[in-house]
Amino acid sequence: MTMLKLRPNSTVTEHYRDPAIPLVPDHMRIYAVGDIHGRLDLLTALQAAIDEDMAANPGPDCIEVYLGDYVDRGAQSSGVLDALIKRRQDHKAICISGNHEAVMLESLLSQEAFSRWLRMGGLETVYSYVRPAPGVDESRLWNEWRAAVPTQHISFLRMLSSHFVCGDYAFVHAGLRPGIPLEEQTREDMMWIRREFLDHPDWFGHCIVHGHTPMKDPEVLSNRINIDTGAYATGHLTCLVLEGADRFLIAT
């Protein structure tokens, strides 16, 4: 296992090259961003750093891949969705669904799902849309929140991808179920799986870039790279930059 050190600023960190590292196709660069969880401040800073990096290193066709869990726990989930919607309009950006987006969608349809969601960080998301009166009951809170969610946010959540493949890399929120071809993986596993995926030592057919399981530092293994650095709690949002056989890190 290789742990990549991060500097606490929004600049490219160490440069790594290894002949065994998987490849991104020629003339392409990928910026993969880990779990945001309502930290609009970190997302804004990281996107500015990505723009700076693209301007300083022009040439390749650049694609940004956001690995899911945009909402919950942090205080600015609604703003994060606004920022990602705008980013897709101005840049080549692919947004993957995390399990928290899936539960948010379910909560729009079911008060029972809404109740579960509040206990897994959804309350902070609700408060990013509405400020109910003190002591409001859950049923009224549910209805006030549903009325406040813009249709463009609902459309965005519904169009989120399950995964993205580029060259020797596959990008997914949580991971893959071992022993099953990528095209046969379930969307639920890609958003929720943890232990079976994390404990699997073998190749998945691609090097898997994922989030979902927060770590102090990015985790780089021979078969997967985890870039969830717990932004909502740590204040560190991580971007993995892939170009050819090269790997870089940008972090806030």
Coordinates of C-alpha atoms in Angstrom, one line a residue:
M1 CA 0.0 0.0 0.0
T2 CA 1.2 3.5 -0.9
M3 CA 0.0 6.4 1.1
L4 CA 0.3 9.8 -0.7
K5 CA 1.2 12.8 1.4
L6 CA -0.9 15.9 0.9
R7 CA 0.1 19.5 1.5
P8 CA -2.6 21.7 3.2
N9 CA -3.0 24.0 0.2
S10 CA -4.8 23.9 -3.1
T11 CA -1.8 23.0 -5.3
V12 CA -0.7 19.8 -7.0
T13 CA 1.3 17.7 -4.6
E14 CA 3.8 14.9 -5.2
H15 CA 4.2 13.4 -8.8
Y16 CA 4.2 9.6 -9.0
R17 CA 5.2 7.4 -12.0
D18 CA 5.4 3.6 -12.1
P19 CA 5.5 1.4 -15.2
A20 CA 2.9 -0.9 -13.5
I21 CA 0.4 1.9 -13.0
P22 CA -2.8 1.7 -15.2
L23 CA -3.1 4.2 -18.1
V24 CA -5.5 6.9 -19.1
P25 CA -5.9 7.2 -22.9
D26 CA -3.5 9.6 -24.7
H27 CA -4.5 13.3 -24.7
M28 CA -6.9 12.9 -21.8
R29 CA -6.7 14.1 -18.2
I30 CA -9.1 13.0 -15.4
Y31 CA -9.8 15.0 -12.3
A32 CA -11.6 12.7 -9.8
V33 CA -13.1 14.4 -6.7
G34 CA -13.9 12.6 -3.5
D35 CA -17.0 12.8 -1.2
I36 CA -18.1 16.4 -0.6
H37 CA -20.9 16.1 1.9
G38 CA -22.2 19.6 1.9
R39 CA -18.9 21.4 2.1
L40 CA -19.5 24.0 -0.6
D41 CA -16.5 26.0 0.7
L42 CA -14.1 23.2 0.0
L43 CA -15.7 22.4 -3.4
T44 CA -15.4 26.0 -4.5
A45 CA -11.7 26.1 -3.5
L46 CA -11.0 22.8 -5.2
Q47 CA -12.7 23.7 -8.4
A48 CA -10.6 26.9 -8.5
A49 CA -7.5 24.8 -8.1
I50 CA -8.6 22.5 -10.9
D51 CA -9.2 25.5 -13.2
E52 CA -5.7 26.8 -12.2
D53 CA -4.1 23.4 -13.0
M54 CA -5.9 23.2 -16.4
A55 CA -4.7 26.7 -17.3
A56 CA -1.1 25.9 -16.3
N57 CA -1.1 22.6 -18.1
P58 CA -3.1 23.0 -21.3
G59 CA -3.5 20.5 -24.1
P60 CA -5.3 17.3 -22.9
D61 CA -9.1 16.8 -23.1
C62 CA -10.0 17.2 -19.4
I63 CA -12.9 15.4 -17.7
E64 CA -14.0 16.0 -14.1
V65 CA -15.5 13.0 -12.3
Y66 CA -17.4 13.6 -9.0
L67 CA -17.7 10.3 -7.0
G68 CA -20.9 11.0 -5.1
D69 CA -22.1 11.9 -1.6
Y70 CA -22.6 15.5 -2.4
V71 CA -25.2 16.0 0.3
D72 CA -25.7 15.4 4.0
R73 CA -23.6 16.1 7.2
G74 CA -22.2 19.4 5.9
A75 CA -24.3 22.6 6.1
Q76 CA -24.4 23.6 2.4
S77 CA -25.8 20.6 0.5
S78 CA -28.2 22.6 -1.6
G79 CA -25.4 24.9 -2.6
V80 CA -23.2 22.0 -3.6
L81 CA -25.9 20.7 -5.9
D82 CA -26.2 24.2 -7.5
A83 CA -22.5 24.3 -8.0
L84 CA -22.3 20.9 -9.6
I85 CA -25.2 21.6 -11.9
K86 CA -23.4 24.8 -13.1
R87 CA -20.1 22.9 -13.4
R88 CA -21.7 20.5 -15.8
Q89 CA -22.9 23.4 -17.9
D90 CA -19.4 25.0 -18.1
H91 CA -17.1 22.0 -18.1
K92 CA -16.9 18.3 -19.0
A93 CA -18.1 16.8 -15.7
I94 CA -19.5 13.4 -14.9
C95 CA -21.4 13.1 -11.6
I96 CA -21.8 9.7 -10.0
S97 CA -24.5 8.8 -7.5
G98 CA -23.5 8.1 -3.9
N99 CA -25.7 6.3 -1.4
H100 CA -26.7 9.6 0.2
E101 CA -28.1 10.9 -3.1
A102 CA -30.1 7.7 -3.4
V103 CA -31.6 8.1 0.0
M104 CA -32.4 11.7 -0.6
L105 CA -34.3 10.7 -3.7
E106 CA -36.2 8.1 -1.8
S107 CA -37.0 10.6 0.9
L108 CA -38.8 12.8 -1.6
L109 CA -41.3 10.0 -2.1
S110 CA -41.6 8.4 1.4
Q111 CA -41.8 9.8 4.8
E112 CA -40.5 6.5 6.2
A113 CA -37.4 6.9 4.1
F114 CA -37.2 10.6 5.2
S115 CA -37.2 9.5 8.8
R116 CA -34.2 7.2 8.2
W117 CA -32.4 9.8 6.2
L118 CA -32.5 12.3 9.0
R119 CA -30.6 9.9 11.1
M120 CA -27.8 9.5 8.6
G121 CA -27.0 13.2 8.0
G122 CA -30.0 14.3 6.1
L123 CA -31.2 16.9 8.6
E124 CA -28.3 19.1 7.6
T125 CA -29.4 18.8 4.0
V126 CA -33.0 19.7 4.9
Y127 CA -31.8 22.8 6.8
S128 CA -29.9 23.9 3.7
Y129 CA -33.3 24.2 2.0
V130 CA -35.7 25.3 4.8
R131 CA -35.6 26.9 8.2
P132 CA -38.7 25.5 10.0
A133 CA -40.2 26.9 13.1
P134 CA -38.7 25.4 16.4
G135 CA -40.4 22.2 17.4
V136 CA -42.0 21.5 14.1
D137 CA -43.1 17.9 13.8
E138 CA -41.5 15.5 11.3
S139 CA -44.4 15.2 9.0
R140 CA -44.7 19.0 8.5
L141 CA -40.9 19.2 8.1
W142 CA -41.0 16.6 5.4
N143 CA -43.7 18.5 3.5
E144 CA -42.0 21.9 3.9
W145 CA -38.7 20.4 2.6
R146 CA -40.2 18.6 -0.4
A147 CA -41.9 21.9 -1.4
A148 CA -38.6 23.7 -1.2
V149 CA -36.4 21.4 -3.3
P150 CA -36.0 22.9 -6.8
T151 CA -37.0 20.7 -9.8
Q152 CA -33.5 21.1 -11.2
H153 CA -32.1 19.4 -8.1
I154 CA -34.5 16.5 -8.5
S155 CA -33.6 16.2 -12.2
F156 CA -29.9 16.2 -11.3
L157 CA -30.3 13.5 -8.7
R158 CA -32.2 11.3 -11.1
M159 CA -29.7 11.6 -13.9
L160 CA -26.6 10.6 -11.8
S161 CA -24.4 7.9 -13.3
S162 CA -23.6 4.6 -11.5
H163 CA -20.0 4.6 -12.8
F164 CA -17.6 5.8 -15.4
V165 CA -14.8 4.0 -17.3
C166 CA -11.8 5.7 -18.9
G167 CA -8.8 3.6 -20.0
D168 CA -7.7 1.2 -17.3
Y169 CA -9.7 3.1 -14.6
A170 CA -13.2 2.7 -13.5
F171 CA -14.8 5.3 -11.2
V172 CA -17.6 4.4 -8.8
H173 CA -18.9 5.7 -5.5
A174 CA -18.5 2.7 -3.1
G175 CA -16.9 -0.1 -5.1
L176 CA -17.7 -3.3 -6.9
R177 CA -18.7 -6.8 -5.9
P178 CA -15.7 -9.2 -6.4
G179 CA -16.1 -11.8 -9.1
I180 CA -18.8 -10.0 -11.1
P181 CA -18.1 -8.3 -14.4
L182 CA -18.5 -4.5 -14.4
E183 CA -21.5 -4.6 -16.8
E184 CA -23.3 -7.0 -14.4
Q185 CA -22.7 -5.0 -11.2
T186 CA -25.8 -3.7 -9.5
R187 CA -26.3 0.0 -8.9
E188 CA -27.0 -0.7 -5.2
D189 CA -23.6 -2.4 -4.7
M190 CA -21.8 0.4 -6.5
M191 CA -23.4 2.9 -4.1
W192 CA -23.3 0.9 -0.8
I193 CA -20.8 -2.0 -0.8
R194 CA -17.9 -1.8 1.7
R195 CA -16.2 -4.7 3.3
E196 CA -16.4 -7.3 0.5
F197 CA -14.9 -4.7 -1.9
L198 CA -12.3 -3.2 0.5
D199 CA -11.0 -6.6 1.6
H200 CA -10.6 -8.0 -1.9
P201 CA -6.9 -8.1 -2.9
D202 CA -7.2 -9.0 -6.6
W203 CA -7.7 -7.0 -9.8
F204 CA -11.2 -5.9 -10.7
G205 CA -10.6 -5.6 -14.5
H206 CA -9.9 -1.9 -13.9
C207 CA -8.2 0.1 -11.2
I208 CA -11.2 1.3 -9.2
V209 CA -11.2 4.9 -8.1
H210 CA -13.8 5.3 -5.3
G211 CA -14.9 7.1 -2.2
H212 CA -17.6 6.1 0.4
T213 CA -15.1 5.0 3.1
P214 CA -13.4 8.0 4.7
M215 CA -9.7 7.8 5.3
K216 CA -7.2 10.2 6.8
D217 CA -5.2 10.2 3.6
P218 CA -5.9 8.8 0.1
E219 CA -5.4 5.1 0.0
V220 CA -3.5 3.7 -3.0
L221 CA -3.5 0.0 -3.6
S222 CA -2.7 -2.1 -6.6
N223 CA -6.3 -2.6 -7.5
R224 CA -8.1 0.5 -6.1
I225 CA -7.6 4.1 -5.0
N226 CA -9.8 5.6 -2.2
I227 CA -10.0 9.4 -2.3
D228 CA -12.7 10.0 0.4
T229 CA -10.8 12.1 3.0
G230 CA -13.8 12.8 5.1
A231 CA -14.3 16.4 3.9
Y232 CA -17.2 17.3 6.2
A233 CA -15.3 16.4 9.3
T234 CA -11.6 16.9 8.4
G235 CA -11.8 20.0 6.1
H236 CA -9.8 18.1 3.4
L237 CA -11.4 17.5 0.0
T238 CA -9.2 15.5 -2.4
C239 CA -8.9 15.4 -6.1
L240 CA -6.9 12.7 -7.9
V241 CA -5.4 13.8 -11.3
L242 CA -4.7 11.0 -13.9
E243 CA -2.9 11.6 -17.1
G244 CA -1.2 8.8 -19.1
A245 CA 0.6 6.8 -16.4
D246 CA 1.0 9.8 -14.1
R247 CA -0.9 10.4 -10.9
F248 CA -1.1 13.7 -9.0
L249 CA -3.1 15.0 -6.1
I250 CA -4.8 18.3 -5.6
A251 CA -6.3 19.0 -2.2
T252 CA -7.9 21.8 -0.2

